Amino acid sequence: MITVDNQQLSGLLEQMTLEEKIAQMLQLVASYFVGSEDDGQITGPMESLGITEETVNQAGSILGLGGAAKVIQVQQDHLKNDRLGIPMIFMADIVHGYKTIFPIPLAIGCSWDQELAEQSAAIAAKESAVSGLHVTFAPMVDLVRDPRWGRVMESTGEDPYLNSLFARAFVRGFQGEDLTNDVSRVAACVKHFAAYGAGEGGREYNTVDLSERQLREYYLPAYKAALDEGCELVMTSFNTVHGSPATGNRTLMRDLLRAELGFDGVLISDWGAVIELIAHGVAEDESAAAYLAVQAGVDIEMMTSCYVKHLPELVRSGKVEESLIDEAVLRILNLKNKLGLFDNPLRGADPEAERAIVFCDEHRSVSRELASQSCVLLKNTGVLPLQAEQRIALIGPFAQSKDILGSWSWMGAEEDIMTLDTAIQAKAKITSSNVLVAEGSGIDSITETQWKEALDVARQADVIVLAVGESSHMSGEGGSRADIRLPEAQLQLMDHLRTLDKPIVTVVFNGRPLDLQGIHDQADAVLEAWFPGSEGATAITDILYGEVNPSGRLSMSFPHAVGQVPVYYNHFNTGRPQKESEPDNRYSSKYLDIPNEPLFPFGYGLSYTEFKYGEIALSAEGITTDRPLQVTTTITNTGDTAGVEVVQLYIRDITGEVVRPMKELKAFSKVLLQPGESKEVSFTVTEEQLRYHHSDLSYTSDTGEFAVFVGANSRDVSERRFRLLK
Ligand code: BGC
C-alpha cells in the first residue's frame, strides 16, 4: 500500500478546521453510524452525548463494528460526508479470537506456549482484518493477583516475566512484520495503562495505590514488552495511579509512558474514562475533564464527548495550546497512514474472502490445539484418563452448555459451539462406551427433580464426569465476586453425587482461579478447563480420554480460601516467616485457620505420566557480567505415556538492598518426553536477569548470594546457590 509522507500529513492537518481536528479525537460506537441502538458491541454505559450529526460525520474512529459488508458501507458513507475524505479507523475488542474463539487469555497463559499464542493472535487478526477491522483493543497485559476481579480472565496471569513474553507474542501475532502492506494484520492496543489489575479488594474499577517500586518491578514490564515489540496503541485504565486517575494523569502518561518508555503512538482513553474524571473528583465538569485528559496526552476520547464539546473553547480561550491538539491529531493521522487507509480506506475488508476465512477449519484446529494445551489437570487419583469401555454419567450445568467461550467473545456464535455432551457422545460412538447425561443443577439453582435424576443416571455409570463452573457473566468486565467458590447449588450437587460410591471426575469451566473447597477434596480428578473457546468441548474430550496428555500449568495461583487473597508465588518473606519446624508458633506470619500457601501454586499442573528431575548442575559457583551461569538438569519420563513437562527456573536474591521475592520465574522450557526418555535441559542465567529496582529506582544487580531453583512448579523445586561477583 502507498503511504503519504510526514509533509503531506502536516499539509492535511493545516487544511483542517479546529472542529475537524477535534472530531478526529472522538471515537463512537457503531450505533451512531448505522442507526440501530444495539448494533455493534457496547461495553460501557451509553450516556447521551449531545453531539451534532456533523460531528458524528467527522469522527475519527468507530468502535465495535465488524463484518466486511457493514464496514464497507459505513466507511463509504463516512467518506461521502467528510469534507477532506479522511477515512475512519475501525476498532474492536478482539481479545481471544474474532469468530474462531480461542481459550480466554488466562487459559492461554497456562499453555506457557508463546508460539501458539502468537498463532492465535495472527488468526484473530486475519479474521478481523478481512471483516473490516483495523485495530484490536488487545493485548490486555494487566498483572493480576486477585481472583475476585472478574477481568483476571483477560490477563495471562500473575508473573511479570511470563506476561511479558505473552504480551510480545500477542503483539507479533496481531501486527505481523509489516502492518502497512500485510492487510491481514491489525494494529494492537496494549491495555490498560496502568496497573488496572491491582484494584483494591478485587472490586471492578476500584482504587489502585501502589508504590513506585511495585509499579515498576511487577506491573510495568508487560506493557513495556508490548511497546518494545512495536505495539501501535495504548489504552488508559479506569483506575487511579499515585492518587490521580490514569486518564488525566500527566506524570503517568507524559513522563512515564511517552518520555521514559518512548511511546509515540496513539493513546486512547478507556470507555468513558475522560468524563469519569468528574466522578473521581479531579475535574469539576466536562470541560475540566477534557483539559486534564488532553494535557495528559490522551489522543482519542472513547465514547464520551468532553473533547468535541469543550476543546474548541479551551483552545480559543488560550487555556489549551492548539499544538497539543495538532500533536494528537497527527498521531491519529499517522496511524491511519501506517494502516494504509489513505491509499485504501477499505483495507482488508472483503466479504467474499470473509466467508472463506472466518471460522475456517484451519483456524478451528489451532483453537483446539491451544485449548488442549491450556487445560490444567489439578488432581488425579488415577481415574483419568477414562477407558473406552467405561459407562459415563455426564452431569452438571456445563454438560450441555454452550456458554464456554468466555467473556470478550463478541463474534463467537452459540450455533458454532459443540457442547461437552456432544463431543463425548461422538467419542463414545467410536469407543462404544455408554454416555448418560443429566443437568443435575443450574449454575446457581438446584431442584429435587434435578439432583434425583442426576443420581439415577449416575447409578448406571462406572464414572461420573461432573461439568461445573461459573457462567461467563460471572467474570469479565463488571464481574467481580467476593465469594469465589462455585455457587452453592453446584456444591450441593457434588454432595449428592458423593453419596454414591462412584469415581467423580470434575471438569471446571470458569474465568478465574476459584476457591475449590468442596470440589477438589470431593472429586477423584479435577480438570481446570477455563473457558476453552470454540473447540473447547473436543479438546476436553481428547484429554479426558487420554488422546492428549494434559500439559497446562497454572499462570495464576489458586487460593486455599478467599481470605488469603491476594496470594501469589513471588511474594516477599517477612521478618517472622512461618517455619516448617514450628508451624504453630503464634508469633509468626500466618493465619490461624488456613495455610499460607495457595491450594495450587503458580506453575502447577499434572500430567498422565510422571517426570523425575535429576540433580541441578551449575557451570560455576560464581557469575559475572561477562560470564553467565549454565544451570543444567536431566528430566526423565518415568511413566508409560508420552508427555510434555514445563521445566521452570526460579531465582531468589538472598540479600537485597530492598526486600526481594522468595522466587522469581526467569526461564522455562517445554519438553516432550517419550516413556522412559531422558533429556538434558539447560538454562543460561545472566547478570541482567538478576537486576531489580533499588530504593532509588535504579535498575541494577547486587553482588552476593543467589538461590536458583529448578522444578515442576513454583513450590516443588530443588535448590542450588551461586554468587554474583563483579
Ligand atoms: C473496557 C476495555 C474495552 C473498551 C472498549 C471498556 O469498558 O474496559 O477493555 O477495550 O471497553 O470496548
PDB file of N, CA, C and O in Angstrom, residues 572-634:
ATOM      1  N   PHE A 572       7.122 -11.551  49.101  1.00  0.00           N
ATOM      2  CA  PHE A 572       8.302 -11.330  49.937  1.00  0.00           C
ATOM      3  C   PHE A 572       8.269 -12.274  51.133  1.00  0.00           C
ATOM      4  O   PHE A 572       7.224 -12.806  51.493  1.00  0.00           O
ATOM      5  N   ASN A 573       9.428 -12.406  51.759  1.00  0.00           N
ATOM      6  CA  ASN A 573       9.465 -13.059  53.046  1.00  0.00           C
ATOM      7  C   ASN A 573       9.018 -12.029  54.084  1.00  0.00           C
ATOM      8  O   ASN A 573       8.898 -10.849  53.774  1.00  0.00           O
ATOM      9  N   THR A 574       8.790 -12.452  55.295  1.00  0.00           N
ATOM     10  CA  THR A 574       8.547 -11.466  56.350  1.00  0.00           C
ATOM     11  C   THR A 574       9.703 -11.581  57.334  1.00  0.00           C
ATOM     12  O   THR A 574      10.574 -12.446  57.179  1.00  0.00           O
ATOM     13  N   GLY A 575       9.672 -10.751  58.321  1.00  0.00           N
ATOM     14  CA  GLY A 575      10.680 -10.869  59.383  1.00  0.00           C
ATOM     15  C   GLY A 575      10.418 -12.094  60.257  1.00  0.00           C
ATOM     16  O   GLY A 575      11.301 -12.582  60.953  1.00  0.00           O
ATOM     17  N   ARG A 576       9.183 -12.561  60.205  1.00  0.00           N
ATOM     18  CA  ARG A 576       8.828 -13.730  61.021  1.00  0.00           C
ATOM     19  C   ARG A 576       8.148 -14.794  60.160  1.00  0.00           C
ATOM     20  O   ARG A 576       6.950 -15.066  60.315  1.00  0.00           O
ATOM     21  N   PRO A 577       8.896 -15.352  59.222  1.00  0.00           N
ATOM     22  CA  PRO A 577       8.263 -16.353  58.368  1.00  0.00           C
ATOM     23  C   PRO A 577       7.842 -17.578  59.177  1.00  0.00           C
ATOM     24  O   PRO A 577       8.464 -17.887  60.190  1.00  0.00           O
ATOM     25  N   GLN A 578       6.802 -18.245  58.714  1.00  0.00           N
ATOM     26  CA  GLN A 578       6.375 -19.468  59.388  1.00  0.00           C
ATOM     27  C   GLN A 578       7.407 -20.554  59.090  1.00  0.00           C
ATOM     28  O   GLN A 578       7.754 -20.775  57.934  1.00  0.00           O
ATOM     29  N   LYS A 579       7.879 -21.234  60.135  1.00  0.00           N
ATOM     30  CA  LYS A 579       8.916 -22.251  59.907  1.00  0.00           C
ATOM     31  C   LYS A 579       8.275 -23.619  59.916  1.00  0.00           C
ATOM     32  O   LYS A 579       7.410 -23.905  60.735  1.00  0.00           O
ATOM     33  N   GLU A 580       8.783 -24.491  59.027  1.00  0.00           N
ATOM     34  CA  GLU A 580       8.264 -25.865  58.991  1.00  0.00           C
ATOM     35  C   GLU A 580       8.430 -26.537  60.350  1.00  0.00           C
ATOM     36  O   GLU A 580       7.591 -27.316  60.779  1.00  0.00           O
ATOM     37  N   SER A 581       9.556 -26.204  61.017  1.00  0.00           N
ATOM     38  CA  SER A 581       9.837 -26.853  62.304  1.00  0.00           C
ATOM     39  C   SER A 581       8.928 -26.340  63.427  1.00  0.00           C
ATOM     40  O   SER A 581       8.770 -26.997  64.445  1.00  0.00           O
ATOM     41  N   GLU A 582       8.355 -25.165  63.251  1.00  0.00           N
ATOM     42  CA  GLU A 582       7.472 -24.613  64.301  1.00  0.00           C
ATOM     43  C   GLU A 582       6.190 -24.085  63.673  1.00  0.00           C
ATOM     44  O   GLU A 582       5.921 -22.888  63.705  1.00  0.00           O
ATOM     45  N   PRO A 583       5.401 -24.969  63.080  1.00  0.00           N
ATOM     46  CA  PRO A 583       4.239 -24.468  62.336  1.00  0.00           C
ATOM     47  C   PRO A 583       3.248 -23.706  63.195  1.00  0.00           C
ATOM     48  O   PRO A 583       2.509 -22.864  62.704  1.00  0.00           O
ATOM     49  N   ASP A 584       3.255 -23.997  64.516  1.00  0.00           N
ATOM     50  CA  ASP A 584       2.227 -23.371  65.362  1.00  0.00           C
ATOM     51  C   ASP A 584       2.723 -22.173  66.155  1.00  0.00           C
ATOM     52  O   ASP A 584       1.993 -21.643  66.993  1.00  0.00           O
ATOM     53  N   ASN A 585       3.947 -21.766  65.911  1.00  0.00           N
ATOM     54  CA  ASN A 585       4.462 -20.595  66.618  1.00  0.00           C
ATOM     55  C   ASN A 585       3.526 -19.399  66.392  1.00  0.00           C
ATOM     56  O   ASN A 585       3.382 -18.898  65.283  1.00  0.00           O
ATOM     57  N   ARG A 586       2.888 -18.985  67.453  1.00  0.00           N
ATOM     58  CA  ARG A 586       1.858 -17.948  67.316  1.00  0.00           C
ATOM     59  C   ARG A 586       2.402 -16.680  66.676  1.00  0.00           C
ATOM     60  O   ARG A 586       1.751 -16.037  65.864  1.00  0.00           O
ATOM     61  N   TYR A 587       3.639 -16.332  67.058  1.00  0.00           N
ATOM     62  CA  TYR A 587       4.161 -15.046  66.620  1.00  0.00           C
ATOM     63  C   TYR A 587       4.958 -15.167  65.324  1.00  0.00           C
ATOM     64  O   TYR A 587       6.040 -14.635  65.189  1.00  0.00           O
ATOM     65  N   SER A 588       4.406 -15.943  64.425  1.00  0.00           N
ATOM     66  CA  SER A 588       4.984 -15.992  63.071  1.00  0.00           C
ATOM     67  C   SER A 588       3.898 -15.520  62.111  1.00  0.00           C
ATOM     68  O   SER A 588       2.714 -15.481  62.465  1.00  0.00           O
ATOM     69  N   SER A 589       4.305 -15.204  60.883  1.00  0.00           N
ATOM     70  CA  SER A 589       3.358 -14.646  59.931  1.00  0.00           C
ATOM     71  C   SER A 589       2.499 -15.764  59.341  1.00  0.00           C
ATOM     72  O   SER A 589       2.971 -16.546  58.523  1.00  0.00           O
ATOM     73  N   LYS A 590       1.275 -15.858  59.783  1.00  0.00           N
ATOM     74  CA  LYS A 590       0.409 -16.949  59.325  1.00  0.00           C
ATOM     75  C   LYS A 590      -1.050 -16.658  59.680  1.00  0.00           C
ATOM     76  O   LYS A 590      -1.347 -15.700  60.388  1.00  0.00           O
ATOM     77  N   TYR A 591      -1.918 -17.514  59.170  1.00  0.00           N
ATOM     78  CA  TYR A 591      -3.320 -17.493  59.594  1.00  0.00           C
ATOM     79  C   TYR A 591      -3.511 -18.584  60.634  1.00  0.00           C
ATOM     80  O   TYR A 591      -2.832 -19.612  60.588  1.00  0.00           O
ATOM     81  N   LEU A 592      -4.484 -18.387  61.515  1.00  0.00           N
ATOM     82  CA  LEU A 592      -4.767 -19.434  62.491  1.00  0.00           C
ATOM     83  C   LEU A 592      -5.578 -20.556  61.857  1.00  0.00           C
ATOM     84  O   LEU A 592      -5.549 -21.688  62.319  1.00  0.00           O
ATOM     85  N   ASP A 593      -6.306 -20.226  60.796  1.00  0.00           N
ATOM     86  CA  ASP A 593      -7.275 -21.204  60.295  1.00  0.00           C
ATOM     87  C   ASP A 593      -6.940 -21.822  58.940  1.00  0.00           C
ATOM     88  O   ASP A 593      -7.524 -22.835  58.577  1.00  0.00           O
ATOM     89  N   ILE A 594      -6.072 -21.240  58.173  1.00  0.00           N
ATOM     90  CA  ILE A 594      -5.725 -21.815  56.867  1.00  0.00           C
ATOM     91  C   ILE A 594      -4.224 -21.683  56.638  1.00  0.00           C
ATOM     92  O   ILE A 594      -3.578 -20.838  57.260  1.00  0.00           O
ATOM     93  N   PRO A 595      -3.681 -22.501  55.740  1.00  0.00           N
ATOM     94  CA  PRO A 595      -2.240 -22.377  55.467  1.00  0.00           C
ATOM     95  C   PRO A 595      -1.912 -21.070  54.764  1.00  0.00           C
ATOM     96  O   PRO A 595      -2.796 -20.399  54.229  1.00  0.00           O
ATOM     97  N   ASN A 596      -0.652 -20.727  54.744  1.00  0.00           N
ATOM     98  CA  ASN A 596      -0.218 -19.549  53.986  1.00  0.00           C
ATOM     99  C   ASN A 596      -0.200 -19.834  52.491  1.00  0.00           C
ATOM    100  O   ASN A 596      -0.390 -18.929  51.686  1.00  0.00           O
ATOM    101  N   GLU A 597       0.089 -21.087  52.162  1.00  0.00           N
ATOM    102  CA  GLU A 597       0.291 -21.421  50.757  1.00  0.00           C
ATOM    103  C   GLU A 597      -1.036 -21.509  50.020  1.00  0.00           C
ATOM    104  O   GLU A 597      -2.054 -21.891  50.588  1.00  0.00           O
ATOM    105  N   PRO A 598      -1.006 -21.207  48.725  1.00  0.00           N
ATOM    106  CA  PRO A 598      -2.229 -21.395  47.949  1.00  0.00           C
ATOM    107  C   PRO A 598      -2.544 -22.880  47.831  1.00  0.00           C
ATOM    108  O   PRO A 598      -1.680 -23.726  48.104  1.00  0.00           O
ATOM    109  N   LEU A 599      -3.746 -23.182  47.419  1.00  0.00           N
ATOM    110  CA  LEU A 599      -4.105 -24.592  47.235  1.00  0.00           C
ATOM    111  C   LEU A 599      -3.302 -25.187  46.078  1.00  0.00           C
ATOM    112  O   LEU A 599      -2.742 -26.274  46.191  1.00  0.00           O
ATOM    113  N   PHE A 600      -3.272 -24.467  44.952  1.00  0.00           N
ATOM    114  CA  PHE A 600      -2.470 -24.891  43.809  1.00  0.00           C
ATOM    115  C   PHE A 600      -1.593 -23.705  43.408  1.00  0.00           C
ATOM    116  O   PHE A 600      -2.102 -22.641  43.073  1.00  0.00           O
ATOM    117  N   PRO A 601      -0.280 -23.900  43.457  1.00  0.00           N
ATOM    118  CA  PRO A 601       0.592 -22.759  43.225  1.00  0.00           C
ATOM    119  C   PRO A 601       0.812 -22.440  41.755  1.00  0.00           C
ATOM    120  O   PRO A 601       0.544 -23.270  40.875  1.00  0.00           O
ATOM    121  N   PHE A 602       1.333 -21.280  41.504  1.00  0.00           N
ATOM    122  CA  PHE A 602       1.769 -20.863  40.172  1.00  0.00           C
ATOM    123  C   PHE A 602       2.678 -21.948  39.587  1.00  0.00           C
ATOM    124  O   PHE A 602       3.538 -22.489  40.274  1.00  0.00           O
ATOM    125  N   GLY A 603       2.453 -22.254  38.333  1.00  0.00           N
ATOM    126  CA  GLY A 603       3.313 -23.229  37.649  1.00  0.00           C
ATOM    127  C   GLY A 603       2.848 -24.663  37.788  1.00  0.00           C
ATOM    128  O   GLY A 603       3.408 -25.567  37.166  1.00  0.00           O
ATOM    129  N   TYR A 604       1.799 -24.873  38.595  1.00  0.00           N
ATOM    130  CA  TYR A 604       1.370 -26.236  38.912  1.00  0.00           C
ATOM    131  C   TYR A 604       0.476 -26.835  37.829  1.00  0.00           C
ATOM    132  O   TYR A 604      -0.350 -26.149  37.229  1.00  0.00           O
ATOM    133  N   GLY A 605       0.609 -28.130  37.630  1.00  0.00           N
ATOM    134  CA  GLY A 605      -0.285 -28.865  36.734  1.00  0.00           C
ATOM    135  C   GLY A 605       0.218 -30.287  36.616  1.00  0.00           C
ATOM    136  O   GLY A 605       1.430 -30.524  36.636  1.00  0.00           O
ATOM    137  N   LEU A 606      -0.719 -31.231  36.533  1.00  0.00           N
ATOM    138  CA  LEU A 606      -0.328 -32.644  36.476  1.00  0.00           C
ATOM    139  C   LEU A 606      -0.351 -33.143  35.039  1.00  0.00           C
ATOM    140  O   LEU A 606      -0.870 -32.487  34.137  1.00  0.00           O
ATOM    141  N   SER A 607       0.189 -34.344  34.891  1.00  0.00           N
ATOM    142  CA  SER A 607       0.255 -34.994  33.588  1.00  0.00           C
ATOM    143  C   SER A 607      -0.228 -36.430  33.796  1.00  0.00           C
ATOM    144  O   SER A 607      -0.336 -36.884  34.943  1.00  0.00           O
ATOM    145  N   TYR A 608      -0.491 -37.144  32.717  1.00  0.00           N
ATOM    146  CA  TYR A 608      -0.822 -38.565  32.876  1.00  0.00           C
ATOM    147  C   TYR A 608       0.432 -39.413  33.061  1.00  0.00           C
ATOM    148  O   TYR A 608       0.358 -40.612  33.244  1.00  0.00           O
ATOM    149  N   THR A 609       1.585 -38.767  32.945  1.00  0.00           N
ATOM    150  CA  THR A 609       2.816 -39.504  33.219  1.00  0.00           C
ATOM    151  C   THR A 609       3.541 -38.818  34.371  1.00  0.00           C
ATOM    152  O   THR A 609       3.068 -37.808  34.906  1.00  0.00           O
ATOM    153  N   GLU A 610       4.658 -39.392  34.779  1.00  0.00           N
ATOM    154  CA  GLU A 610       5.439 -38.814  35.878  1.00  0.00           C
ATOM    155  C   GLU A 610       6.782 -38.367  35.333  1.00  0.00           C
ATOM    156  O   GLU A 610       7.358 -39.050  34.481  1.00  0.00           O
ATOM    157  N   PHE A 611       7.279 -37.260  35.866  1.00  0.00           N
ATOM    158  CA  PHE A 611       8.604 -36.787  35.457  1.00  0.00           C
ATOM    159  C   PHE A 611       9.524 -36.784  36.669  1.00  0.00           C
ATOM    160  O   PHE A 611       9.123 -36.352  37.750  1.00  0.00           O
ATOM    161  N   LYS A 612      10.729 -37.256  36.437  1.00  0.00           N
ATOM    162  CA  LYS A 612      11.701 -37.245  37.542  1.00  0.00           C
ATOM    163  C   LYS A 612      12.786 -36.228  37.204  1.00  0.00           C
ATOM    164  O   LYS A 612      13.289 -36.206  36.078  1.00  0.00           O
ATOM    165  N   TYR A 613      13.076 -35.380  38.179  1.00  0.00           N
ATOM    166  CA  TYR A 613      14.121 -34.365  37.988  1.00  0.00           C
ATOM    167  C   TYR A 613      15.434 -34.869  38.554  1.00  0.00           C
ATOM    168  O   TYR A 613      15.476 -35.368  39.689  1.00  0.00           O
ATOM    169  N   GLY A 614      16.519 -34.720  37.789  1.00  0.00           N
ATOM    170  CA  GLY A 614      17.858 -35.063  38.292  1.00  0.00           C
ATOM    171  C   GLY A 614      18.409 -33.913  39.126  1.00  0.00           C
ATOM    172  O   GLY A 614      17.735 -32.910  39.363  1.00  0.00           O
ATOM    173  N   GLU A 615      19.629 -34.082  39.582  1.00  0.00           N
ATOM    174  CA  GLU A 615      20.302 -33.026  40.349  1.00  0.00           C
ATOM    175  C   GLU A 615      20.488 -31.791  39.473  1.00  0.00           C
ATOM    176  O   GLU A 615      20.594 -31.913  38.251  1.00  0.00           O
ATOM    177  N   ILE A 616      20.604 -30.640  40.118  1.00  0.00           N
ATOM    178  CA  ILE A 616      20.920 -29.424  39.350  1.00  0.00           C
ATOM    179  C   ILE A 616      22.439 -29.297  39.281  1.00  0.00           C
ATOM    180  O   ILE A 616      23.108 -29.343  40.320  1.00  0.00           O
ATOM    181  N   ALA A 617      22.960 -29.132  38.072  1.00  0.00           N
ATOM    182  CA  ALA A 617      24.401 -28.897  37.935  1.00  0.00           C
ATOM    183  C   ALA A 617      24.630 -27.450  37.537  1.00  0.00           C
ATOM    184  O   ALA A 617      23.930 -26.913  36.667  1.00  0.00           O
ATOM    185  N   LEU A 618      25.604 -26.798  38.175  1.00  0.00           N
ATOM    186  CA  LEU A 618      25.943 -25.412  37.830  1.00  0.00           C
ATOM    187  C   LEU A 618      27.309 -25.399  37.141  1.00  0.00           C
ATOM    188  O   LEU A 618      28.213 -26.128  37.549  1.00  0.00           O
ATOM    189  N   SER A 619      27.440 -24.540  36.144  1.00  0.00           N
ATOM    190  CA  SER A 619      28.714 -24.480  35.426  1.00  0.00           C
ATOM    191  C   SER A 619      29.814 -23.837  36.268  1.00  0.00           C
ATOM    192  O   SER A 619      30.989 -24.001  35.992  1.00  0.00           O
ATOM    193  N   ALA A 620      29.425 -23.076  37.279  1.00  0.00           N
ATOM    194  CA  ALA A 620      30.416 -22.421  38.139  1.00  0.00           C
ATOM    195  C   ALA A 620      29.727 -22.039  39.437  1.00  0.00           C
ATOM    196  O   ALA A 620      28.490 -22.110  39.528  1.00  0.00           O
ATOM    197  N   GLU A 621      30.514 -21.627  40.400  1.00  0.00           N
ATOM    198  CA  GLU A 621      29.890 -21.194  41.660  1.00  0.00           C
ATOM    199  C   GLU A 621      29.589 -19.717  41.637  1.00  0.00           C
ATOM    200  O   GLU A 621      28.806 -19.217  42.424  1.00  0.00           O
ATOM    201  N   GLY A 622      30.238 -19.047  40.692  1.00  0.00           N
ATOM    202  CA  GLY A 622      30.072 -17.602  40.618  1.00  0.00           C
ATOM    203  C   GLY A 622      29.711 -17.180  39.209  1.00  0.00           C
ATOM    204  O   GLY A 622      29.960 -17.883  38.229  1.00  0.00           O
ATOM    205  N   ILE A 623      29.108 -16.035  39.114  1.00  0.00           N
ATOM    206  CA  ILE A 623      28.674 -15.485  37.832  1.00  0.00           C
ATOM    207  C   ILE A 623      29.166 -14.046  37.784  1.00  0.00           C
ATOM    208  O   ILE A 623      29.236 -13.383  38.822  1.00  0.00           O
ATOM    209  N   THR A 624      29.559 -13.574  36.601  1.00  0.00           N
ATOM    210  CA  THR A 624      29.922 -12.161  36.456  1.00  0.00           C
ATOM    211  C   THR A 624      29.135 -11.610  35.276  1.00  0.00           C
ATOM    212  O   THR A 624      28.439 -12.354  34.588  1.00  0.00           O
ATOM    213  N   THR A 625      29.300 -10.323  35.023  1.00  0.00           N
ATOM    214  CA  THR A 625      28.575  -9.714  33.911  1.00  0.00           C
ATOM    215  C   THR A 625      28.948 -10.404  32.597  1.00  0.00           C
ATOM    216  O   THR A 625      28.106 -10.599  31.734  1.00  0.00           O
ATOM    217  N   ASP A 626      30.208 -10.805  32.478  1.00  0.00           N
ATOM    218  CA  ASP A 626      30.634 -11.431  31.222  1.00  0.00           C
ATOM    219  C   ASP A 626      30.515 -12.945  31.245  1.00  0.00           C
ATOM    220  O   ASP A 626      30.667 -13.584  30.222  1.00  0.00           O
ATOM    221  N   ARG A 627      30.364 -13.495  32.415  1.00  0.00           N
ATOM    222  CA  ARG A 627      30.365 -14.959  32.481  1.00  0.00           C
ATOM    223  C   ARG A 627      29.051 -15.456  33.088  1.00  0.00           C
ATOM    224  O   ARG A 627      28.873 -15.511  34.296  1.00  0.00           O
ATOM    225  N   PRO A 628      28.074 -15.782  32.197  1.00  0.00           N
ATOM    226  CA  PRO A 628      26.801 -16.273  32.709  1.00  0.00           C
ATOM    227  C   PRO A 628      26.937 -17.675  33.304  1.00  0.00           C
ATOM    228  O   PRO A 628      27.982 -18.311  33.171  1.00  0.00           O
ATOM    229  N   LEU A 629      25.865 -18.088  33.909  1.00  0.00           N
ATOM    230  CA  LEU A 629      25.850 -19.399  34.568  1.00  0.00           C
ATOM    231  C   LEU A 629      24.999 -20.361  33.743  1.00  0.00           C
ATOM    232  O   LEU A 629      23.918 -20.002  33.292  1.00  0.00           O
ATOM    233  N   GLN A 630      25.525 -21.587  33.584  1.00  0.00           N
ATOM    234  CA  GLN A 630      24.697 -22.623  32.954  1.00  0.00           C
ATOM    235  C   GLN A 630      24.087 -23.462  34.070  1.00  0.00           C
ATOM    236  O   GLN A 630      24.797 -23.963  34.935  1.00  0.00           O
ATOM    237  N   VAL A 631      22.783 -23.615  34.018  1.00  0.00           N
ATOM    238  CA  VAL A 631      22.089 -24.431  35.017  1.00  0.00           C
ATOM    239  C   VAL A 631      21.500 -25.616  34.265  1.00  0.00           C
ATOM    240  O   VAL A 631      20.694 -25.438  33.353  1.00  0.00           O
ATOM    241  N   THR A 632      21.923 -26.797  34.645  1.00  0.00           N
ATOM    242  CA  THR A 632      21.530 -27.969  33.853  1.00  0.00           C
ATOM    243  C   THR A 632      20.919 -29.035  34.744  1.00  0.00           C
ATOM    244  O   THR A 632      21.364 -29.239  35.875  1.00  0.00           O
ATOM    245  N   THR A 633      19.915 -29.678  34.200  1.00  0.00           N
ATOM    246  CA  THR A 633      19.358 -30.824  34.913  1.00  0.00           C
ATOM    247  C   THR A 633      18.848 -31.827  33.885  1.00  0.00           C
ATOM    248  O   THR A 633      18.752 -31.509  32.694  1.00  0.00           O
ATOM    249  N   THR A 634      18.548 -33.023  34.361  1.00  0.00           N
ATOM    250  CA  THR A 634      18.043 -34.047  33.438  1.00  0.00           C
ATOM    251  C   THR A 634      16.639 -34.431  33.868  1.00  0.00           C
ATOM    252  O   THR A 634      16.389 -34.690  35.047  1.00  0.00           O
TER     253      THR A 634
END
